[in-house]
Coordinates of N, CA and C in Angstrom, one line a residue:
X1 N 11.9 -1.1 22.8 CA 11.5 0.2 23.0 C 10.5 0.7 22.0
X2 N 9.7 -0.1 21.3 CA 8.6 0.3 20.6 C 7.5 -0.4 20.5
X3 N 7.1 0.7 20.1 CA 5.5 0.0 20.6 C 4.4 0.1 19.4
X4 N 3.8 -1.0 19.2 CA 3.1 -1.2 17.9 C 1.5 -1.1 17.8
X5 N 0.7 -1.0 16.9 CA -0.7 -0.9 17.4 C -1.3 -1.2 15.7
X6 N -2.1 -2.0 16.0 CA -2.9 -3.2 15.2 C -3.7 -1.8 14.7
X7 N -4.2 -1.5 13.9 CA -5.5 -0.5 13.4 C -6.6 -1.6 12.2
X8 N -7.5 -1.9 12.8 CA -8.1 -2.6 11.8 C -9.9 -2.1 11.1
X9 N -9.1 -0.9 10.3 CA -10.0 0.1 10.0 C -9.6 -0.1 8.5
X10 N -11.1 0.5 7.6 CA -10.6 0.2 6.6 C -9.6 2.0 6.4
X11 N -8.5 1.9 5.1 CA -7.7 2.4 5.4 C -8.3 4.4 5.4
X12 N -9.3 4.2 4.1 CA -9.1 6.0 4.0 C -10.0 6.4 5.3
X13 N -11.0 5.7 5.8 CA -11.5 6.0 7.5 C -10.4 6.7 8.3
X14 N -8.9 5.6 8.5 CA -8.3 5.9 9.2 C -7.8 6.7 8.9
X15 N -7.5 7.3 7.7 CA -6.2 8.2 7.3 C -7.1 9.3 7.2
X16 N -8.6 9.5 7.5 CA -8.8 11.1 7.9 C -8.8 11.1 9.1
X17 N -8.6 10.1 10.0 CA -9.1 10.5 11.2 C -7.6 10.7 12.2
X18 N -5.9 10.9 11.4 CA -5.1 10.7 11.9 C -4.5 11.9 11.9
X19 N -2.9 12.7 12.3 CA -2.8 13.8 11.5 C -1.5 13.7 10.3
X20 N -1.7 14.4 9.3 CA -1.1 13.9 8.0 C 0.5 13.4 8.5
X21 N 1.1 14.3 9.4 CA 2.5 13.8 9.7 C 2.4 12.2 10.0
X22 N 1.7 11.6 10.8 CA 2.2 10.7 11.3 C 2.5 9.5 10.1
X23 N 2.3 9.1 9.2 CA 2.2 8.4 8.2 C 3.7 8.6 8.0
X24 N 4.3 9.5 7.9 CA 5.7 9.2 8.1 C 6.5 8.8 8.9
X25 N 5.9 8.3 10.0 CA 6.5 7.0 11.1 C 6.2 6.0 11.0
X26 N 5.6 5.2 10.1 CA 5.2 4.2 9.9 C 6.2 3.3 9.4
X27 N 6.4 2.1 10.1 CA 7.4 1.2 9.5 C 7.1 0.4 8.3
X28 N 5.6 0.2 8.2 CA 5.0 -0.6 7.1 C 3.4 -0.7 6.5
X29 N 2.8 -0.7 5.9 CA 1.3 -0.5 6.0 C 1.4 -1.9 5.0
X30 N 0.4 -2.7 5.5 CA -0.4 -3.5 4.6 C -1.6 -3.3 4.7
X31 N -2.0 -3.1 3.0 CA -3.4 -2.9 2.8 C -3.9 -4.0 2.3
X32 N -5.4 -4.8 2.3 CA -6.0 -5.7 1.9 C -7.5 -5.5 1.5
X33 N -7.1 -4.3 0.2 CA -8.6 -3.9 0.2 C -9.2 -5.1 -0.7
X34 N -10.7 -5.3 -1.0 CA -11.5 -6.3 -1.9 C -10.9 -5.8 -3.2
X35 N -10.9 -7.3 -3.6 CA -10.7 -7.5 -5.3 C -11.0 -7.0 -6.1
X36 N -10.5 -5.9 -7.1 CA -11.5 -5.1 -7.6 C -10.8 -3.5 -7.4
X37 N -11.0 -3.4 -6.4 CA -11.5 -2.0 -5.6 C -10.9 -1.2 -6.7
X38 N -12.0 -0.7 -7.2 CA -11.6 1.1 -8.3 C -10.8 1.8 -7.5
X39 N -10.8 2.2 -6.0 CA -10.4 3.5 -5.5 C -8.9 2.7 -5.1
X40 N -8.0 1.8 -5.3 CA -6.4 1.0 -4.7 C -5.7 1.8 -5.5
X41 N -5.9 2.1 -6.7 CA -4.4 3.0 -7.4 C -4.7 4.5 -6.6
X42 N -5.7 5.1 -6.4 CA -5.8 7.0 -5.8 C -5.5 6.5 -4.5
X43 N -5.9 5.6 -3.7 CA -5.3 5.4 -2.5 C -4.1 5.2 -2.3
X44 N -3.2 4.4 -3.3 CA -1.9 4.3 -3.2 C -1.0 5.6 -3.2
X45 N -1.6 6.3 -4.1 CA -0.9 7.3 -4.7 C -1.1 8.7 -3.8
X46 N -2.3 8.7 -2.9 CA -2.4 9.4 -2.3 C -1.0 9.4 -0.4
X47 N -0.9 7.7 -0.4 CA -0.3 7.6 0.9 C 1.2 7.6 0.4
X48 N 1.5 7.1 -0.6 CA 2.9 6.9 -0.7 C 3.9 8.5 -0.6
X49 N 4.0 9.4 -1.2 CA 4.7 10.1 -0.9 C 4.5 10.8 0.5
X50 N 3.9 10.5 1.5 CA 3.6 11.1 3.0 C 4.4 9.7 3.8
X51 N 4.9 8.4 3.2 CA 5.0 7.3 3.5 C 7.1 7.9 3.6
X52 N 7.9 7.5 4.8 CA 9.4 7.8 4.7 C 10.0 6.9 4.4
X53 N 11.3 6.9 3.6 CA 12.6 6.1 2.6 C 12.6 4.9 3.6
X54 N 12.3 3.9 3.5 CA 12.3 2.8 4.2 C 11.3 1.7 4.2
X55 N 10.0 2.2 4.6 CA 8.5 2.4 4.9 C 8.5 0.9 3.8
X56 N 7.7 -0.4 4.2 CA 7.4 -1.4 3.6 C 5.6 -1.2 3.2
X57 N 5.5 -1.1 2.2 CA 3.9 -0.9 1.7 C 3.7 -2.6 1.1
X58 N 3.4 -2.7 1.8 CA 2.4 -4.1 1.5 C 1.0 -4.4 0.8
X59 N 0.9 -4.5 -0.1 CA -0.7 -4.6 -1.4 C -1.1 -6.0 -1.7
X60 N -2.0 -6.7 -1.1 CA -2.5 -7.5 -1.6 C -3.6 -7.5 -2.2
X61 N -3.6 -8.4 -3.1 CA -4.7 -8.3 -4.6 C -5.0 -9.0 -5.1
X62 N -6.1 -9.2 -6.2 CA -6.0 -10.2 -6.7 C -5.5 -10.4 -8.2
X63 N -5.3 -11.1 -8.9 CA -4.6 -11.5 -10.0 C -4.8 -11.3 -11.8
X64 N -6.4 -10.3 -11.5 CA -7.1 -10.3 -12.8 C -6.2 -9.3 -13.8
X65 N -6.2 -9.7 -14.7 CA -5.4 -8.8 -15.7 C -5.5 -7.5 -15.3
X66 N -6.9 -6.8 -15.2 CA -7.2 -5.7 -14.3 C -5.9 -4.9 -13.8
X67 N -6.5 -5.6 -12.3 CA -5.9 -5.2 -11.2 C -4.4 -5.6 -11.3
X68 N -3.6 -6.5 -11.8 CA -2.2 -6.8 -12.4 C -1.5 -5.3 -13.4
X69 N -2.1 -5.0 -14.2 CA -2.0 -4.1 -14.9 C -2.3 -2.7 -14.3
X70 N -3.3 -2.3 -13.3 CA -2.9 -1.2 -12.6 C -1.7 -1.0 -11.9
X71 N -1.3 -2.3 -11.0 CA 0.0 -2.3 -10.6 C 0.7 -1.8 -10.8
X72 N 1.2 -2.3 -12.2 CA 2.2 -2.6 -13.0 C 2.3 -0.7 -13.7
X73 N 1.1 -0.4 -13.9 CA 1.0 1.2 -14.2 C 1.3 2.2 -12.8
X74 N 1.1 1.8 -11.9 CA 1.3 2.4 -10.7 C 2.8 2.7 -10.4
X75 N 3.4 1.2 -10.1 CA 4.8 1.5 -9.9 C 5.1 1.9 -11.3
X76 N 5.3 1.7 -12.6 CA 6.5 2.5 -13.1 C 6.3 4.3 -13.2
X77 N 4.2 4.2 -12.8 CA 4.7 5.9 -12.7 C 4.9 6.6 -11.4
X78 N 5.1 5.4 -10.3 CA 5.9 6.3 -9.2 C 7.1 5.2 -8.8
X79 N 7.9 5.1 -9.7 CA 9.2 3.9 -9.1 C 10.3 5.1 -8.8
X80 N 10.2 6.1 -9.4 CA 10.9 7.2 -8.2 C 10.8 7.0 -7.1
X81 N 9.6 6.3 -6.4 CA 9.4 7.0 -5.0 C 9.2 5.2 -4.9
X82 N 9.1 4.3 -4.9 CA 9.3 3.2 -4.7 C 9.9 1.9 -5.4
X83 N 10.3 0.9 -4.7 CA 11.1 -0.1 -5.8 C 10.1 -1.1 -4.9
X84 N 9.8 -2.2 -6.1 CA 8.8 -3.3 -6.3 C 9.7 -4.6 -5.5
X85 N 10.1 -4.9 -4.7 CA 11.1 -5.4 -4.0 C 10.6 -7.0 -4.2
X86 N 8.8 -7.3 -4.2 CA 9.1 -8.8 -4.1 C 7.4 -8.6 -4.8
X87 N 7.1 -9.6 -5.4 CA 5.7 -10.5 -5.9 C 5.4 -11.8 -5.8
X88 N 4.4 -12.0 -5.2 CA 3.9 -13.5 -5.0 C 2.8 -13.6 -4.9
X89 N 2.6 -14.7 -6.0 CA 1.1 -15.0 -6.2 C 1.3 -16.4 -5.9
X90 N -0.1 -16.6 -5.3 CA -0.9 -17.5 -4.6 C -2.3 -18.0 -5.2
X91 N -2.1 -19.0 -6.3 CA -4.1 -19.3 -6.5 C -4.2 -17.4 -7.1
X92 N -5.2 -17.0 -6.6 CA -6.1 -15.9 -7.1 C -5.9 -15.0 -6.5
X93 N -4.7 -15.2 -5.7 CA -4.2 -14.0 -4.8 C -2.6 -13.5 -4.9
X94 N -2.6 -12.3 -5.3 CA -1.3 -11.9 -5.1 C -0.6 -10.6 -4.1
X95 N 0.3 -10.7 -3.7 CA 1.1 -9.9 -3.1 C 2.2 -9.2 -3.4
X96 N 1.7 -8.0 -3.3 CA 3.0 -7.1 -3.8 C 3.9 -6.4 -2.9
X97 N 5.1 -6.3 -2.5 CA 5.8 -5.7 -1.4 C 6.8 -4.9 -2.0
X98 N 6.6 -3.7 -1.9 CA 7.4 -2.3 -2.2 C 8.2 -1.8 -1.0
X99 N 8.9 -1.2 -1.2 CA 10.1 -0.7 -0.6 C 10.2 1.1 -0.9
X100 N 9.9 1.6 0.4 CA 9.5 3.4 -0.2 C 11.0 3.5 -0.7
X101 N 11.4 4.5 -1.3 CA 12.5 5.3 -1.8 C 12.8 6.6 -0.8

C-alpha cells in the first residue's frame, strides 16, 4: 500500500521546491553530496529536526579528517535528536546511517 518516488535532485533544490510538512513522511533520505561539500553540516542540521522518530538519514562521505570530524561534531551536537546507528568505510568512502530520535 505504498508508494515510493526516486527524487534525483540535488537535495536543497528539492527541499525549496516541496512543502516543509512533508519531510516528516519520509521513511529515509540518503544524501550523496561531493566530497568536501562546506554546505553537508547546515544542510544536515537544517533537515533533521523536520525529519519524524524513525526516519533513516543516510550520509555518504568521504573519509578526510575534515569531513570525519564534522561528523563526529554534528552528531554529538545533535544526538538528542539522532543515534549514529552504523559506519562504514569503504577505500575513500564512508557511510554514515543515523536513526532520527
Amino acid at each position: 500500500d505504498k508508494a515510493y518516488t526516486l527524487v534525483t535532485l540535488p537535495f536543497e533544490r528539492w527541499l525549496k521546491q516541496i512543502p516543509e510538512a512533508f519531510l516528516n513522511r519520509l521513511d529515509w533520505v540518503y544524501l550523496d553530496p561531493p566530497y568536501g561539500y562546506p554546505g553537508l553540516q547546515t544542510l544536515l542540521r537544517q533537515i533533521l529536526p523536520k525529519l519524524s522518530s524513525g526516519c533513516v538519514l543516510i550520509v555518504e562521505h568521504g573519509r578526510s579528517d575534515k569531513e570525519m570530524t564534522m561528523l563526529r561534531e554534528f552528531h554529538t551536537a545533535h544526538c538528542q535528536h539522532c543515534d549514529l546507528h552504523k559506519q562504514i568505510d569503504c577505500g575513500d568512502t564512508g557511510v554514515c546511517i543515523f536513526v532520527v530520535i
